[in-house]
Tab-separated table of C-alpha atoms in Angstrom:
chain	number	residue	atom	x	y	z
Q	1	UNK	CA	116.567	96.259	137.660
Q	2	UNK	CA	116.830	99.901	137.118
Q	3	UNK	CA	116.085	100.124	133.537
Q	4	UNK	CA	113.008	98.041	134.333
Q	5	UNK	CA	111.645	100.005	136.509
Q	6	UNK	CA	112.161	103.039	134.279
Q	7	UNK	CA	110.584	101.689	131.869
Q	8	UNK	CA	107.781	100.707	133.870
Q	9	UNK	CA	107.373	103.932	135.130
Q	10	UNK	CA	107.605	105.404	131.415
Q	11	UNK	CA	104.657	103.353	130.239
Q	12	UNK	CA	102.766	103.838	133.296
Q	13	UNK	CA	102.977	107.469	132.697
Q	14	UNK	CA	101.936	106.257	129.442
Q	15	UNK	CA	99.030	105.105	130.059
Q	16	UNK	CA	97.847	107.549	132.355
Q	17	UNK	CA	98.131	110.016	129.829
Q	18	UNK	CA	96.116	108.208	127.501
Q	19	UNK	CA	93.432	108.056	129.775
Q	20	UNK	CA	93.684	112.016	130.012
Q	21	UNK	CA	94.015	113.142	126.850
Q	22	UNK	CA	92.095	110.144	124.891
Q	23	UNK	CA	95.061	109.446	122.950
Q	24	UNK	CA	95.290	105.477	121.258
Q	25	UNK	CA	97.870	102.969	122.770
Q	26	UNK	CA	98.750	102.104	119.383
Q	27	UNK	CA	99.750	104.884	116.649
Q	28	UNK	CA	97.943	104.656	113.550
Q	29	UNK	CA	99.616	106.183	110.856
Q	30	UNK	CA	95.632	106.672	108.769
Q	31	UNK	CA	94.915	108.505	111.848
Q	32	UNK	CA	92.489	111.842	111.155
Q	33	UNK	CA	95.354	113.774	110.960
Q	34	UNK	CA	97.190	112.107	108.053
Q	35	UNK	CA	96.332	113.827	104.676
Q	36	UNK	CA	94.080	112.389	102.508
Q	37	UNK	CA	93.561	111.863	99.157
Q	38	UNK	CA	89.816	111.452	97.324
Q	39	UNK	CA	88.797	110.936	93.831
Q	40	UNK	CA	85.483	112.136	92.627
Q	41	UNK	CA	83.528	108.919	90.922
Q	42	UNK	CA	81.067	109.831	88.404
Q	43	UNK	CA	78.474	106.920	89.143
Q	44	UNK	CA	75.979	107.997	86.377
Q	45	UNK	CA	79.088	107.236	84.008
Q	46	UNK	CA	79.227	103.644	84.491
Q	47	UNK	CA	82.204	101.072	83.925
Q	48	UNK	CA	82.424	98.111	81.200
Q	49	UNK	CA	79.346	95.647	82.577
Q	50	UNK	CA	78.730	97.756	85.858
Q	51	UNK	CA	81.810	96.283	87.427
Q	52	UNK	CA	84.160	98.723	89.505
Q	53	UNK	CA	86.854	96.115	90.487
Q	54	UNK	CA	89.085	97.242	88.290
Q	55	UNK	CA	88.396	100.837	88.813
Q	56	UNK	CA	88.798	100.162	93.026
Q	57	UNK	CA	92.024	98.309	92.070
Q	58	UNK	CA	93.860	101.051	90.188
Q	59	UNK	CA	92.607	103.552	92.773
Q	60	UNK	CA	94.253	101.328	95.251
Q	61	UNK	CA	97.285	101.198	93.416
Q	62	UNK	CA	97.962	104.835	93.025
Q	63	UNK	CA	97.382	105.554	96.676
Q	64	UNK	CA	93.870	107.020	96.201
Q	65	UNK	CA	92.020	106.806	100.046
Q	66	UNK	CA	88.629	106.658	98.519
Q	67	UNK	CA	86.086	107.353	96.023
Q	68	UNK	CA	83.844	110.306	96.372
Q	69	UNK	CA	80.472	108.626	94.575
Q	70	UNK	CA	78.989	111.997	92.591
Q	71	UNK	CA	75.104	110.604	93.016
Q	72	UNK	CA	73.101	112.238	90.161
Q	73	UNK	CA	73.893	113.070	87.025
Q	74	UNK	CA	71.650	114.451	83.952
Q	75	UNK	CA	68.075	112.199	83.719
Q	76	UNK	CA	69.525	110.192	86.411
Q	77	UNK	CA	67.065	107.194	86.950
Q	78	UNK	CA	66.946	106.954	90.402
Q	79	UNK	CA	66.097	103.750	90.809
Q	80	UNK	CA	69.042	102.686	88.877
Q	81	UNK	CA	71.580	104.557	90.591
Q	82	UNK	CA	70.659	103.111	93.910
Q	83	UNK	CA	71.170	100.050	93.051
Q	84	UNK	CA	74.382	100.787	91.670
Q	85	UNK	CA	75.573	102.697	94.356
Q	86	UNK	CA	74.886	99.618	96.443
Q	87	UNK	CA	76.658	97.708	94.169
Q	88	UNK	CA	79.639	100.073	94.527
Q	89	UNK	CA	79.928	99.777	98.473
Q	90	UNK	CA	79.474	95.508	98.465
Q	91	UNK	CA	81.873	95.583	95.653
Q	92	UNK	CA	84.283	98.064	97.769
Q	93	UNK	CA	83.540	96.580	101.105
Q	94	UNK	CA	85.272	93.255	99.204
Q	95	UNK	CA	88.316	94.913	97.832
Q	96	UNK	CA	89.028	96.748	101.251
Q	97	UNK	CA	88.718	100.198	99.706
Q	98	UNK	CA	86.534	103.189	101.177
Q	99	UNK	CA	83.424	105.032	99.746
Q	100	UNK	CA	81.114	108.361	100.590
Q	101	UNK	CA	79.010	109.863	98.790
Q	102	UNK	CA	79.163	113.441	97.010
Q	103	UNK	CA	75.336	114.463	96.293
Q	104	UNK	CA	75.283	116.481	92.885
Q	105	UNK	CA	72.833	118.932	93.475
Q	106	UNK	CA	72.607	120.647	90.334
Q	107	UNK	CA	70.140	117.430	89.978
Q	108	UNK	CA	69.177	116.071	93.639
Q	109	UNK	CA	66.411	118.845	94.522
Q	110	UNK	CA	64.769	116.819	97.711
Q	111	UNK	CA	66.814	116.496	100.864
Q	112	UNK	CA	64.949	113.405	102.121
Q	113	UNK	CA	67.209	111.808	99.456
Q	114	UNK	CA	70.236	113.137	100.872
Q	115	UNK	CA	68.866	111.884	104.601
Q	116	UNK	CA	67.656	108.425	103.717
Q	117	UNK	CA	70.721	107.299	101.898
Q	118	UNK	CA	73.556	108.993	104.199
Q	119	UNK	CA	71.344	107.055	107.348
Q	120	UNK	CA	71.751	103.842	105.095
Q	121	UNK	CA	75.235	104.231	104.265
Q	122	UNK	CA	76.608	105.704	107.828
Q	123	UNK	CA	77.346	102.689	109.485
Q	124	UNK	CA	78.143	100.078	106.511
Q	125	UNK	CA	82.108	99.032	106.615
Q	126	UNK	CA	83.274	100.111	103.203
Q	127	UNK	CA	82.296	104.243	104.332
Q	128	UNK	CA	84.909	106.600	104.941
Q	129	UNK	CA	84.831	107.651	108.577
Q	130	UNK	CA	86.523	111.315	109.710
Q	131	UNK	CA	87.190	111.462	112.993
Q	132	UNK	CA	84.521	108.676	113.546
Q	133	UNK	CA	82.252	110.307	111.707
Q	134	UNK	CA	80.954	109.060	108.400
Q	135	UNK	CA	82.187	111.214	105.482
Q	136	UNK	CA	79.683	113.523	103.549
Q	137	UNK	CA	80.250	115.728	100.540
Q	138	UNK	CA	78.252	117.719	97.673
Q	139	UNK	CA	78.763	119.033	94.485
Q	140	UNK	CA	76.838	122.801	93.736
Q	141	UNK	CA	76.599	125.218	91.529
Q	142	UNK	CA	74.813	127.153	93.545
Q	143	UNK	CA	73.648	126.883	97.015
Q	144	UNK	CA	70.645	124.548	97.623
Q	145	UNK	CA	67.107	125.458	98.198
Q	146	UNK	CA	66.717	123.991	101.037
Q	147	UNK	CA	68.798	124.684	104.899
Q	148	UNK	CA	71.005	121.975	105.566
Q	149	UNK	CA	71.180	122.156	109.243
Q	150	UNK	CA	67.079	122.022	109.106
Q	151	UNK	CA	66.166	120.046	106.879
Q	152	UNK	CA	69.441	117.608	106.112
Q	153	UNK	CA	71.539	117.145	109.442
Q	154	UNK	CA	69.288	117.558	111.913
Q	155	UNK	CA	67.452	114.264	110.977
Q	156	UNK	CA	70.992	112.150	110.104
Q	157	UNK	CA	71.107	109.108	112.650
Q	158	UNK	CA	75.084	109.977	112.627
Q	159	UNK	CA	76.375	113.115	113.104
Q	160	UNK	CA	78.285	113.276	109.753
Q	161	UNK	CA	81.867	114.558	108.727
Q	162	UNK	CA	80.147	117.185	106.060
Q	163	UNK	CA	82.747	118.796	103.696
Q	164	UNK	CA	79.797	121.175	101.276
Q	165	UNK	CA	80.938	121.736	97.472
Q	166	UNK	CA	81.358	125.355	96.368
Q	167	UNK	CA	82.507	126.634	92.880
Q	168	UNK	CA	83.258	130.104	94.265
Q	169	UNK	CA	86.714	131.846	94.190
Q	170	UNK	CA	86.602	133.578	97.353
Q	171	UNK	CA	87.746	131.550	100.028
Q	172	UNK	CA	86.754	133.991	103.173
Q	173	UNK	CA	82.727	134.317	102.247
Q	174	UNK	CA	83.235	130.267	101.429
Q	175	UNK	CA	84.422	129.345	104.002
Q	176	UNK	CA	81.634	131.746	106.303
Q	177	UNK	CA	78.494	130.310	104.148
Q	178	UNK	CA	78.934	127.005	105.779
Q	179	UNK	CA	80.706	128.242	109.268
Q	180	UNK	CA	77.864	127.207	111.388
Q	181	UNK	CA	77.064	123.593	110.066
Q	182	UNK	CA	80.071	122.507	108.404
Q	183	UNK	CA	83.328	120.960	109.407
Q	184	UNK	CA	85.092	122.626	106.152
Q	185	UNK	CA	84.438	123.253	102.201
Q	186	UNK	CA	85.225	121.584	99.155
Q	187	UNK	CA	85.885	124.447	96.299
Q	188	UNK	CA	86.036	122.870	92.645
Q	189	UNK	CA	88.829	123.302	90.259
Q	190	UNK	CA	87.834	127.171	89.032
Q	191	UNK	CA	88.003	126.082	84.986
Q	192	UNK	CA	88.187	130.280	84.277
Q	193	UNK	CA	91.330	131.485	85.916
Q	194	UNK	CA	94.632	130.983	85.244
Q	195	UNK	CA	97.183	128.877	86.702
Q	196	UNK	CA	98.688	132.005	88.626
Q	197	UNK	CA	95.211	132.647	89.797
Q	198	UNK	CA	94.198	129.535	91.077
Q	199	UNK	CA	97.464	129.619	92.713
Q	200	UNK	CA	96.736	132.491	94.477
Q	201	UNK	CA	93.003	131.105	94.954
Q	202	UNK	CA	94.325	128.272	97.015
Q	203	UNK	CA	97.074	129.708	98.753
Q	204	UNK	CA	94.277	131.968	100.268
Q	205	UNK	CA	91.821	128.781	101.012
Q	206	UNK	CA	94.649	127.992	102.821
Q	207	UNK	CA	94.900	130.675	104.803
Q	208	UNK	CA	91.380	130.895	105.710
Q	209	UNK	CA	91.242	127.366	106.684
Q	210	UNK	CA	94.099	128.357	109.312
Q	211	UNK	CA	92.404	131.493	110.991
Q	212	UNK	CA	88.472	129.633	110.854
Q	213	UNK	CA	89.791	126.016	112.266
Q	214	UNK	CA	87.696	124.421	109.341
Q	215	UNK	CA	89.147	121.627	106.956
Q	216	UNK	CA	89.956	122.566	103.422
Q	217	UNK	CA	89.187	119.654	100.989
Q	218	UNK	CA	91.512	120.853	97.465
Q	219	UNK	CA	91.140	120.044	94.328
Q	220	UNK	CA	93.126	119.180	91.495
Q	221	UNK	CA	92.003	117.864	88.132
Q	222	UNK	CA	93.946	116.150	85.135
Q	223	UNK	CA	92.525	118.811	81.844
Q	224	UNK	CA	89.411	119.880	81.395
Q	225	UNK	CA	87.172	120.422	78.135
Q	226	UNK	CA	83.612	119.649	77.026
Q	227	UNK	CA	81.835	120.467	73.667
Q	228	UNK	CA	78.357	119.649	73.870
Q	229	UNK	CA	76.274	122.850	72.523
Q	230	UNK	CA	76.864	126.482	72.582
Q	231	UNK	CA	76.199	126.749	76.496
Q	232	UNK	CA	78.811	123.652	77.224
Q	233	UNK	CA	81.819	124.437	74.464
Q	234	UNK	CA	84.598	125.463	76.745
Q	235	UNK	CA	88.397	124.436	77.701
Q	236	UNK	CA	90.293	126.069	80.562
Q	237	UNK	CA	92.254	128.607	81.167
Q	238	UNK	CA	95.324	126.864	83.240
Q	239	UNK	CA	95.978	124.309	79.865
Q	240	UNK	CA	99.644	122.174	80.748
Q	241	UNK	CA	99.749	123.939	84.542
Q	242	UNK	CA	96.126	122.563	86.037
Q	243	UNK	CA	97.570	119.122	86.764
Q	244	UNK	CA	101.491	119.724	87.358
Q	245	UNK	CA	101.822	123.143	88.598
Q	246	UNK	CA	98.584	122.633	90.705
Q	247	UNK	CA	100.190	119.628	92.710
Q	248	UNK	CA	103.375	120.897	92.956
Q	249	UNK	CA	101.792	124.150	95.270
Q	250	UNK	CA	99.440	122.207	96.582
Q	251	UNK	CA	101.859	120.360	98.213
Q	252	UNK	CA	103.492	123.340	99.986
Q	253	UNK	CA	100.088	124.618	101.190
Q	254	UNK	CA	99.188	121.137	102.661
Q	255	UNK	CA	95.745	120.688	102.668
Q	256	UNK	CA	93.760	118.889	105.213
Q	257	UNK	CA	92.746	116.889	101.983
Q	258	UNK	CA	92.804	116.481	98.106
Q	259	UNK	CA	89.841	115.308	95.865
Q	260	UNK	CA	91.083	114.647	92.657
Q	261	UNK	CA	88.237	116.194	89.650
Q	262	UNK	CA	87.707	113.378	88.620
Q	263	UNK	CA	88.225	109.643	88.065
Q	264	UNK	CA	85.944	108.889	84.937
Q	265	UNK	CA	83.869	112.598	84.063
Q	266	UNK	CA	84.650	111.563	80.727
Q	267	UNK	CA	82.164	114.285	79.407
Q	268	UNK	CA	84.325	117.143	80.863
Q	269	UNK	CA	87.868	115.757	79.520
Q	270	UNK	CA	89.080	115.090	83.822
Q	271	UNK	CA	89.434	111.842	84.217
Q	272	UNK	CA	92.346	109.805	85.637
Q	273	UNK	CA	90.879	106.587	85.317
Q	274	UNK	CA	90.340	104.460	82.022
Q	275	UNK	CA	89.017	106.367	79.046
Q	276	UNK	CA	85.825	106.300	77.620
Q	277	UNK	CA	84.972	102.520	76.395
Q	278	UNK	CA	80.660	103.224	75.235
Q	279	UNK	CA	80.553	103.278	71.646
Q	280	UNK	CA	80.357	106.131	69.918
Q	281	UNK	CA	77.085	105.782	68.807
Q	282	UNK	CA	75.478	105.385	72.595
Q	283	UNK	CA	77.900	108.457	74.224
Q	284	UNK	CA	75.463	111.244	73.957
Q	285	UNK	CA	78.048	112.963	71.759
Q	286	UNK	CA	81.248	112.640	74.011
Q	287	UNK	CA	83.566	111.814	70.834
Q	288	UNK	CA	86.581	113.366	72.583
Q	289	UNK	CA	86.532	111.162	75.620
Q	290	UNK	CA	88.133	108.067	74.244
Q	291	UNK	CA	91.830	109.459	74.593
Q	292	UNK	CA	94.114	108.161	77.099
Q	293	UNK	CA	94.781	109.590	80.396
Q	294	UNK	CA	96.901	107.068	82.058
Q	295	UNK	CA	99.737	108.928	81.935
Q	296	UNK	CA	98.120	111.111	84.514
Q	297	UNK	CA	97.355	108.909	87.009
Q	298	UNK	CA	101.107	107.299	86.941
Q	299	UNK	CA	101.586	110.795	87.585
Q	300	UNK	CA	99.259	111.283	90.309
Q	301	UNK	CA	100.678	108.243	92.183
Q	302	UNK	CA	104.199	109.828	92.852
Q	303	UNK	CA	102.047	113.387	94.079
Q	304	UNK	CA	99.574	111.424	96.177
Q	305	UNK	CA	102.701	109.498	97.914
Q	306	UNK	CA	104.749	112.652	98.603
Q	307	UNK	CA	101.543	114.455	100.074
Q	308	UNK	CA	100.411	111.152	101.965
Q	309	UNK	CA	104.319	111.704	103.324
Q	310	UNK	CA	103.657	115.260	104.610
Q	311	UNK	CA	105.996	116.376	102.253
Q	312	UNK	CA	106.224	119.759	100.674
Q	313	UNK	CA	107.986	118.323	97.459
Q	314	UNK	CA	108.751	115.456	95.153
Q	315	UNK	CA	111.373	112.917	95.536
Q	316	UNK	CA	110.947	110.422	93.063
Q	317	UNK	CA	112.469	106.700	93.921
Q	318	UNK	CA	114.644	104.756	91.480
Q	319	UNK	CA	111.820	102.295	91.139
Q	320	UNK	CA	109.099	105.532	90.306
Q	321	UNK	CA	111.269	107.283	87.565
Q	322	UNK	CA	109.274	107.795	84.117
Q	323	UNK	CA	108.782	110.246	81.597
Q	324	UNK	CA	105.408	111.479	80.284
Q	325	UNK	CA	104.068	113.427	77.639
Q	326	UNK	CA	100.804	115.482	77.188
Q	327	UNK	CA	99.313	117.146	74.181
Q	328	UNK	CA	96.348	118.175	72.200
Q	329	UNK	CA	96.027	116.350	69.021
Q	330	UNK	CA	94.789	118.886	66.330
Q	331	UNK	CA	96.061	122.977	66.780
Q	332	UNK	CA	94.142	125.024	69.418
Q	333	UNK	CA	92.867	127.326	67.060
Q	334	UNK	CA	91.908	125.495	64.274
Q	335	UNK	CA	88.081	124.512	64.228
Q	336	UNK	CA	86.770	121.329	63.188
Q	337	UNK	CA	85.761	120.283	59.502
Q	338	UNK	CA	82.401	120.397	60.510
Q	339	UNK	CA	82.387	123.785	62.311
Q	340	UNK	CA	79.187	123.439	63.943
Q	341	UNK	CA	80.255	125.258	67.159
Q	342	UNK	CA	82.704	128.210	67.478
Q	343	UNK	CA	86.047	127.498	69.132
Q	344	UNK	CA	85.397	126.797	72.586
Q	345	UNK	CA	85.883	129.378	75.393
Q	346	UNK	CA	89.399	129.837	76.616
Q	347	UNK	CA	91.086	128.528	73.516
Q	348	UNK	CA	93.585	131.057	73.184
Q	349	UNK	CA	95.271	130.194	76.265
Q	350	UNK	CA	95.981	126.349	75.053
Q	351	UNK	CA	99.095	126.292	73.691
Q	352	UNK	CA	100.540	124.084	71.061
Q	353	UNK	CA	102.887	122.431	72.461
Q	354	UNK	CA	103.593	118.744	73.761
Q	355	UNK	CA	104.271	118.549	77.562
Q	356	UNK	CA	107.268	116.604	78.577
Q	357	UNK	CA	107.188	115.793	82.774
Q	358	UNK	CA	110.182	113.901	83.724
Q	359	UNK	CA	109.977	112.952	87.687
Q	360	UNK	CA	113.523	111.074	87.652
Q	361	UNK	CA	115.886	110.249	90.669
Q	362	UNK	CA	118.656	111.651	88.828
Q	363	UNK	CA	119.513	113.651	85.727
Q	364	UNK	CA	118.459	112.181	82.326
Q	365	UNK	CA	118.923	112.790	78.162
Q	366	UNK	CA	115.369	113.077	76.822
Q	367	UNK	CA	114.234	113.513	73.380
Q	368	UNK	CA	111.242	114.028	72.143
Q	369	UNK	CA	110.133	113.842	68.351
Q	370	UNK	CA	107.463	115.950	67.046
Q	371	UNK	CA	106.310	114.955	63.543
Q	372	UNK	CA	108.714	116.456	60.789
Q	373	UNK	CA	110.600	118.930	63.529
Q	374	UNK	CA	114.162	117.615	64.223
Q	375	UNK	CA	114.147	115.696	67.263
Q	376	UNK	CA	114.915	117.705	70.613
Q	377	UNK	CA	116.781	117.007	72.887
Q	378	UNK	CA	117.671	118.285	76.452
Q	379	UNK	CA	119.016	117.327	79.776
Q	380	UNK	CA	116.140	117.270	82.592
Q	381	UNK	CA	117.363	117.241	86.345
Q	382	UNK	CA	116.493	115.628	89.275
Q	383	UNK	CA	112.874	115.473	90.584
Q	384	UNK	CA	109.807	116.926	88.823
Q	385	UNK	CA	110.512	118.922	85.657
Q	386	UNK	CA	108.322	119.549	82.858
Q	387	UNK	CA	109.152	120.933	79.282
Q	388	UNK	CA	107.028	122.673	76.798
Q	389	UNK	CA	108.145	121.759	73.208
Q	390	UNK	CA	106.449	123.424	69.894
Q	391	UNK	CA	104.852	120.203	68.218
Q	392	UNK	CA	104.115	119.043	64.960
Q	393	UNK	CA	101.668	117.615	62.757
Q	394	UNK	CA	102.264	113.495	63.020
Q	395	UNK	CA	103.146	110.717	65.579
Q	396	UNK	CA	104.939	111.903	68.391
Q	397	UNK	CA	107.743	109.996	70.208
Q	398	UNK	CA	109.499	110.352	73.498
Q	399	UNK	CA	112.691	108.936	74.137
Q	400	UNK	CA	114.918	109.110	77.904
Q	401	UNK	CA	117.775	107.734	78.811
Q	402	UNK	CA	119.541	107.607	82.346
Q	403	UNK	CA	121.816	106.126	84.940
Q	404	UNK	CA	121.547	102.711	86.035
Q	405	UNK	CA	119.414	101.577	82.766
Q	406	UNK	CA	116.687	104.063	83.002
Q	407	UNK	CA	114.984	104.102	79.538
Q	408	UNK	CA	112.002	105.328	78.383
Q	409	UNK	CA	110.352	104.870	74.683
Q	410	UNK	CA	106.851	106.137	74.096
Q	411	UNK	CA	104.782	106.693	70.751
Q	412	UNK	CA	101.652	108.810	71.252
Q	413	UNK	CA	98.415	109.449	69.296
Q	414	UNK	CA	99.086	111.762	66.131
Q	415	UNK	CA	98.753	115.200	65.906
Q	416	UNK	CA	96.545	116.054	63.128
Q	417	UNK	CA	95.855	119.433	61.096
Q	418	UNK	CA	92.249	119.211	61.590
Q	419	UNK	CA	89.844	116.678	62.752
Q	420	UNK	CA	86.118	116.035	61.407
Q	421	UNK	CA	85.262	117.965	65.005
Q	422	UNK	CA	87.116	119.878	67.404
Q	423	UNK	CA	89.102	118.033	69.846
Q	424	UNK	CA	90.501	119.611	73.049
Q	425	UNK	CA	91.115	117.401	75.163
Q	426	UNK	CA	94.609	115.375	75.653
Q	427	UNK	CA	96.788	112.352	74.916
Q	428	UNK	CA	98.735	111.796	78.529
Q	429	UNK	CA	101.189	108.642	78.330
């Protein structure tokens, strides 16, 4: 009789602070509070036949939260994006998955746009609410013509959960530019540092995001390189540390949430998802976007789990171990056959090299073969580890072996002396 009344008393008091403080009677473990984890959606870069199931379903599978929708694009038809976009939240509302949009303003110039589709999209069931507030993001260059208190928010029929883009470095003037109408900022992977200064780029987001009370939205992004014309022919500066190295700190900072750059920018080299499947012919010159990346978002999986988990490190399951490799396929300083571009910016910080991550739940023999170089071998430990080994002109093949049956055998693309055209971007398997 005792213990009943205690315990009625318990949830009475319960209840009465729920009433108080607005808490929920249930816990829900998606609550605001739980980290997040985004991946940016290039919707002008469609999938085979305009269908995103199976894009949605792999998202799913690797933990992803939702798809940031990047509306615009160059010569975007309008027309034709709405009514894919459209088709991207009936086809997500089915699969139980989440959507918001990310306006790319280097090509949406009128803010009406911006208004009337946020208003349309506020209250449908497949968008991502913050705090029950329907999510809202952009991607800039530079900062729009327009005021976006004025002339965007002001008119929304929903007060929005708006997370602006920025490309700049310096977190404390970022994070004051959108102070007075923003609930945090969204910098973009910054393609021209290095990996120690990113680091140090995001460790002082981080702090800023402490002493201003706004939400920092990271960013991490699989490789990046494009090759289009003399303006676009660049790689980056951070080569084998922007995916590994990024996640690994990114995970002791502890964002309030991480948009992964990007799911299918196949143009850029950043994509997680599938590769490239347009023919050649029809890709508007994109020839290096047909390599593999799903090594990468096997990869991402284990990250987005431990961050999802509040944890400030990796600790890989049994069931998750793997080994991975990474690599360019042709030397980073050796230009193409047909030479009609220079090397691209930031090619003599790629190294050549093939990138062995192990994430293992215990210690394992790998070996990895580089084309004529005698196979090498090494013991990796425990967790995530990742090995830079000189490679070779040929196939490549990774070998592990480990307790309790763990094998691994893996034959990647080959590495070639020189290709017709310069190819920096990577093979991740």
């Amino acid at each position: 009789m005792a213990v009943s009344v205690f315990q009625a008393c318990l949830a009475s008091l319960f209840l009465l602070l729920t009433a108080v403080t607005g808490l929920p009677q249930t816990f829900d473990k998606r609550a605001p509070s739980t980290p997040l984890v985004f991946a940016h959606y290039m919707l002008i870069e469609q999938p085979p036949n305009g269908d995103y199931t199976n894009d949605i379903t792999l998202a799913k599978g690797a933990g992803i939260d939702a798809f940031a929708v990047n509306y615009g694009g160059w010569n975007a038809d309008w027309t034709q994006l709405e009514a894919q976009l459209d088709k991207f939240y009936t086809q997500a509302l089915a699969l139980k998955f989440k959507l918001f949009i990310s306006f790319d303003l280097t090509s949406v110039t009128d803010p009406a746009m911006i208004v009337n589709l946020t208003n349309h999209y506020a209250s449908h069931a497949a968008q991502l609410q913050i705090e029950g507030k329907p999510m809202l993001s952009s991607f800039q260059s530079d900062p729009p013509t327009w005021d976006w208190q004025n002339d965007v928010l002001s008119k929304l029929t929903s007060k929005p959960f708006f997370i602006p883009g920025t490309l700049s470095d310096d977190a404390s003037s970022a994070f004051s530019d959108v102070d007075a109408f923003a609930d945090g900022i969204f910098p973009w992977i910054h393609n021209d540092l290095t990996t120690t200064e990113e680091a140090a780029t995001d460790t002082a987001f981080a702090g800023n995001r402490t002493t201003t009370g706004k939400k920092w939205m990271a960013t991490v992004a699989p490789w990046f390189f494009k090759r289009y014309n003399a303006d676009m022919n660049w790689a980056n500066k951070q080569d084998d540390g922007i995916f590994i190295h990024k996640w690994l700190h990114l995970l002791k900072l502890k964002p309030d949430f991480i948009e992964i750059v990007t799911w299918n920018d196949w143009g850029e080299s950043s994509y997680i998802g599938p590769a490239n499947t347009t023919p050649e012919d029809a890709n508007g010159g994109a020839y290096w976007s047909y390599y593999s990346h799903e090594g990468f978002l096997k990869m991402a999986k284990i990250f987005i789990k431990a961050f999802h988990a509040g944890k400030s490190s990796v600790s890989v399951d049994r069931a998750e171990e793997d080994v991975f490799m990474f690599y360019r396929t042709q030397p980073a300083l050796t230009n193409g056959v047909n030479k009609t571009l220079p090397l691209p910016d930031n090619a003599s910080y790629m190294h050549d090299d093939v990138f062995v991550v192990g994430f293992l739940n215990a210690s394992a023999s790998i070996t990895l073969t580089s084309g004529a170089n005698k196979p090498f071998t090494y013991t990796a430990a425990a967790g995530v580890t990742k090995k830079a080994v000189l490679f070779a002109l040929g196939p490549q093949n990774l070998c592990a072996e480990g307790a309790g049956g763990f094998h691994v055998n893996k034959t990647g693309t080959q590495i070639s002396g020189q290709w017709a055209d310069y190819n920096g971007n990577v093979v991740a398997l």
